[in-house]
Tab-separated table of C-alpha atoms in Angstrom:
chain	number	residue	atom	x	y	z
C	18	UNK	CA	37.391	287.071	36.355
C	19	UNK	CA	40.474	288.521	37.973
C	20	UNK	CA	43.199	285.922	37.507
C	21	UNK	CA	45.882	288.079	39.101
C	22	UNK	CA	45.096	289.858	42.345
C	23	UNK	CA	46.859	292.462	44.376
C	24	UNK	CA	44.852	292.765	47.550
C	25	UNK	CA	46.686	295.728	49.026
C	26	UNK	CA	45.810	298.931	47.163
C	27	UNK	CA	48.444	300.894	49.053
C	28	UNK	CA	51.533	300.500	51.214
C	29	UNK	CA	53.626	303.012	53.148
C	30	UNK	CA	57.181	302.268	54.229
C	31	UNK	CA	59.932	304.272	55.863
C	32	UNK	CA	62.991	305.010	53.781
C	33	UNK	CA	65.670	302.359	54.288
C	34	UNK	CA	63.204	299.691	55.356
C	35	UNK	CA	61.983	296.724	53.324
C	36	UNK	CA	58.924	297.035	51.091
C	37	UNK	CA	57.026	293.819	50.425
C	38	UNK	CA	54.393	293.814	47.715
C	39	UNK	CA	52.208	290.768	47.293
C	40	UNK	CA	50.357	289.190	44.410
C	41	UNK	CA	48.144	286.097	44.132
C	42	UNK	CA	47.044	284.280	41.020
C	43	UNK	CA	44.525	281.602	40.215
C	44	UNK	CA	45.643	280.107	36.901
C	45	UNK	CA	48.110	277.250	37.359
C	46	UNK	CA	49.013	277.502	33.662
C	47	UNK	CA	50.845	280.792	34.161
C	48	UNK	CA	54.520	280.220	33.377
C	49	UNK	CA	56.052	283.662	33.645
C	50	UNK	CA	55.571	286.451	36.139
C	51	UNK	CA	56.601	290.075	35.995
C	52	UNK	CA	56.544	293.237	38.081
C	53	UNK	CA	56.053	296.640	36.542
C	54	UNK	CA	56.422	300.057	38.101
C	55	UNK	CA	54.299	302.986	37.030
C	56	UNK	CA	54.735	306.689	37.652
C	57	UNK	CA	51.865	309.128	37.003
C	58	UNK	CA	51.397	310.108	33.359
C	59	UNK	CA	53.775	307.376	32.190
C	60	UNK	CA	53.284	303.856	30.954
C	61	UNK	CA	54.332	300.913	33.138
C	62	UNK	CA	58.073	300.167	33.202
C	63	UNK	CA	59.393	296.618	33.452
C	64	UNK	CA	61.132	295.970	36.757
C	65	UNK	CA	61.880	292.285	37.277
C	66	UNK	CA	60.549	288.895	36.228
C	67	UNK	CA	60.646	285.237	37.157
C	68	UNK	CA	59.985	282.025	35.312
C	69	UNK	CA	57.741	279.405	36.880
C	70	UNK	CA	60.696	277.013	37.077
C	71	UNK	CA	62.402	279.253	39.616
C	72	UNK	CA	61.425	280.391	43.075
C	73	UNK	CA	63.598	283.475	43.401
C	74	UNK	CA	65.140	286.105	41.186
C	75	UNK	CA	67.217	288.994	42.389
C	76	UNK	CA	68.272	292.216	40.694
C	77	UNK	CA	70.003	294.744	42.888
C	78	UNK	CA	67.580	296.000	45.510
C	79	UNK	CA	64.688	294.050	43.974
C	80	UNK	CA	63.918	290.392	44.627
C	81	UNK	CA	60.910	288.468	43.420
C	82	UNK	CA	59.805	285.290	45.183
C	83	UNK	CA	57.465	282.738	43.668
C	84	UNK	CA	55.527	280.167	45.689
C	85	UNK	CA	53.772	277.994	43.127
C	86	UNK	CA	51.993	275.775	45.625
C	87	UNK	CA	50.379	278.849	47.150
C	88	UNK	CA	50.033	280.617	43.782
C	89	UNK	CA	51.678	283.617	45.337
C	90	UNK	CA	54.483	285.930	44.395
C	91	UNK	CA	56.028	288.842	46.171
C	92	UNK	CA	58.382	291.687	45.394
C	93	UNK	CA	60.879	292.774	48.020
C	94	UNK	CA	62.607	296.132	47.787
C	95	UNK	CA	65.543	296.589	50.126
C	96	UNK	CA	66.398	299.249	51.098
C	97	UNK	CA	63.393	301.297	50.032
C	98	UNK	CA	64.086	304.738	48.622
C	99	UNK	CA	61.757	307.726	48.082
C	100	UNK	CA	62.194	307.307	44.323
C	101	UNK	CA	60.554	303.893	44.626
C	102	UNK	CA	57.232	305.606	45.339
C	103	UNK	CA	54.993	304.498	42.461
C	104	UNK	CA	52.244	302.055	41.585
C	105	UNK	CA	53.475	298.485	41.212
C	106	UNK	CA	51.660	295.986	39.026
C	107	UNK	CA	52.277	292.277	38.970
C	108	UNK	CA	51.545	290.422	35.763
C	109	UNK	CA	51.430	286.820	34.654
C	110	UNK	CA	51.474	285.146	31.284
C	111	UNK	CA	50.313	281.884	29.808
C	112	UNK	CA	51.292	281.824	26.176
C	113	UNK	CA	51.135	285.255	24.634
C	114	UNK	CA	48.492	286.917	26.791
C	115	UNK	CA	49.414	288.890	29.859
C	116	UNK	CA	47.185	289.404	32.880
C	117	UNK	CA	47.776	292.280	35.251
C	118	UNK	CA	46.787	292.855	38.837
C	119	UNK	CA	45.091	296.051	39.963
C	120	UNK	CA	48.265	297.563	41.384
C	121	UNK	CA	49.664	298.567	44.755
C	122	UNK	CA	50.588	302.183	45.382
C	123	UNK	CA	53.845	302.295	47.324
C	124	UNK	CA	54.830	305.398	49.260
C	125	UNK	CA	58.318	305.541	50.711
C	126	UNK	CA	58.474	308.108	53.461
C	127	UNK	CA	61.793	309.975	53.793
I	17	UNK	CA	64.865	305.502	19.226
I	18	UNK	CA	63.834	306.481	22.724
I	19	UNK	CA	60.974	304.088	23.274
I	20	UNK	CA	57.348	303.450	22.460
I	21	UNK	CA	55.392	306.529	21.464
I	22	UNK	CA	51.641	307.019	21.299
I	23	UNK	CA	49.572	309.744	19.713
I	24	UNK	CA	47.530	311.568	20.666
I	25	UNK	CA	48.158	311.613	24.406
I	26	UNK	CA	44.641	312.799	25.099
I	27	UNK	CA	41.446	312.565	23.101
I	28	UNK	CA	38.048	313.931	24.006
I	29	UNK	CA	35.184	312.946	21.769
I	30	UNK	CA	31.421	312.845	21.726
I	31	UNK	CA	29.507	309.611	21.959
I	32	UNK	CA	28.993	308.070	18.568
I	33	UNK	CA	32.119	309.517	16.978
I	34	UNK	CA	34.987	307.428	15.635
I	35	UNK	CA	38.494	307.791	17.040
I	36	UNK	CA	41.874	306.450	15.953
I	37	UNK	CA	45.031	306.110	18.016
I	38	UNK	CA	48.531	305.492	16.798
I	39	UNK	CA	51.386	303.552	18.377
I	40	UNK	CA	55.011	303.575	17.218
I	41	UNK	CA	56.899	300.701	18.851
I	42	UNK	CA	60.628	300.375	19.436
I	43	UNK	CA	61.973	299.876	15.936
I	44	UNK	CA	63.469	296.393	16.306
I	45	UNK	CA	60.488	294.999	18.235
I	46	UNK	CA	58.299	292.730	16.161
I	47	UNK	CA	55.548	292.219	18.727
I	48	UNK	CA	53.076	294.950	19.504
I	49	UNK	CA	50.296	294.832	22.105
I	50	UNK	CA	47.280	296.976	22.867
I	51	UNK	CA	45.851	297.220	26.379
I	52	UNK	CA	43.048	299.162	27.993
I	53	UNK	CA	43.291	300.470	31.528
I	54	UNK	CA	40.400	301.910	33.499
I	55	UNK	CA	40.589	303.696	36.822
I	56	UNK	CA	41.702	301.433	39.643
I	57	UNK	CA	42.445	298.518	37.344
I	58	UNK	CA	45.521	297.079	35.769
I	59	UNK	CA	46.047	296.977	32.017
I	60	UNK	CA	43.692	294.574	30.235
I	61	UNK	CA	44.906	292.781	27.142
I	62	UNK	CA	43.083	293.708	23.929
I	63	UNK	CA	45.154	292.306	21.067
I	64	UNK	CA	48.648	291.692	19.827
I	65	UNK	CA	50.569	291.584	16.548
I	66	UNK	CA	53.582	289.593	15.469
I	67	UNK	CA	54.940	291.768	12.674
I	68	UNK	CA	51.859	292.634	10.596
I	69	UNK	CA	49.795	289.630	11.660
I	70	UNK	CA	47.162	290.066	14.344
I	71	UNK	CA	47.487	286.807	16.274
I	72	UNK	CA	45.161	287.144	19.243
I	73	UNK	CA	42.183	289.240	20.211
I	74	UNK	CA	40.526	289.468	23.592
I	75	UNK	CA	36.792	289.089	23.932
I	76	UNK	CA	36.973	292.646	25.267
I	77	UNK	CA	37.648	293.749	21.699
I	78	UNK	CA	34.114	294.219	20.403
I	79	UNK	CA	33.335	294.594	16.709
I	80	UNK	CA	33.508	298.375	17.144
I	81	UNK	CA	37.236	298.037	17.744
I	82	UNK	CA	39.740	297.343	15.003
I	83	UNK	CA	43.496	297.317	15.077
I	84	UNK	CA	45.982	297.235	12.241
I	85	UNK	CA	49.698	297.042	11.772
I	86	UNK	CA	49.957	297.180	7.992
I	87	UNK	CA	53.727	297.166	7.529
I	88	UNK	CA	54.754	295.553	10.769
I	89	UNK	CA	55.900	298.881	12.191
I	90	UNK	CA	53.386	301.345	13.656
I	91	UNK	CA	49.896	300.276	14.640
I	92	UNK	CA	46.524	301.989	14.797
I	93	UNK	CA	43.577	301.243	17.041
I	94	UNK	CA	40.211	302.526	15.844
I	95	UNK	CA	37.050	302.680	17.892
I	96	UNK	CA	33.860	303.234	15.935
I	97	UNK	CA	30.659	304.691	17.388
I	98	UNK	CA	32.304	305.419	20.713
I	99	UNK	CA	30.379	304.857	23.930
I	100	UNK	CA	30.945	306.369	27.356
I	101	UNK	CA	32.151	302.987	28.554
I	102	UNK	CA	35.080	303.265	26.140
I	103	UNK	CA	36.577	306.034	28.267
I	104	UNK	CA	39.912	304.649	29.435
I	105	UNK	CA	43.649	304.811	28.985
I	106	UNK	CA	44.753	302.876	25.909
I	107	UNK	CA	48.270	301.538	26.251
I	108	UNK	CA	50.544	300.161	23.605
I	109	UNK	CA	53.550	297.957	24.321
I	110	UNK	CA	56.197	296.261	22.224
I	111	UNK	CA	58.605	293.408	22.775
I	112	UNK	CA	61.242	291.404	20.960
I	113	UNK	CA	62.615	287.897	20.890
I	114	UNK	CA	65.806	289.181	22.522
I	115	UNK	CA	63.765	289.822	25.638
I	116	UNK	CA	61.947	286.529	25.320
I	117	UNK	CA	58.861	288.503	24.325
I	118	UNK	CA	57.937	288.646	27.993
I	119	UNK	CA	59.520	292.004	28.754
I	120	UNK	CA	57.172	294.534	27.277
I	121	UNK	CA	58.009	298.181	26.869
I	122	UNK	CA	54.992	300.414	27.291
I	123	UNK	CA	54.170	303.745	25.762
I	124	UNK	CA	52.708	306.608	27.803
I	125	UNK	CA	49.181	305.813	26.675
I	126	UNK	CA	46.310	307.683	25.058
I	127	UNK	CA	43.628	308.830	27.455
I	128	UNK	CA	40.208	308.719	25.823
I	129	UNK	CA	37.253	310.601	27.256
I	130	UNK	CA	33.866	310.014	25.667
I	131	UNK	CA	31.286	312.655	26.551
């Protein structure tokens, strides 16, 4: 049972534009959400997170939005840069277990 | 300390053989996690340690799998009698209280191929 879903396997965006990556979850007990970025041949790297008591968290070009009623979160990257091209995973936790989505491959076109 | 390291990076074995992977976490991190990732999927939780204590195990962790962290530092993951379905990337991650335990730092993974 996939508790965290990323329904878009891939996304292409022009450099300088906004990238919006989406994630849906089913478990209302999740209390913390994270985004990870992964380059080929490397492990995932933590990018940004948000607690369930908030609806927005911003860190430089990256902003995560959480809509608890819709069980939806999104990652906005503005402006997108070619170096942002990677696979992005969203993850959620309830207690000490973490559940990951299947990833979205972002390509930023120069 | 430059991060989480995993050895070997690649392992090819024949079905039925035993394999062991090692993970060295960031030195001050007292939590250590093992995940498995197959093609097209995200990491799936297998187990985690708080210091040397193994606190949770996923139902994915069959009795052929065993993990240890004897001194609360490095950890090993052993798979006995490997099957072709065990072929995957095995990821290790560590975290600390300073990061609220939520921010996990991942190693590069060990890619296992079972022939």
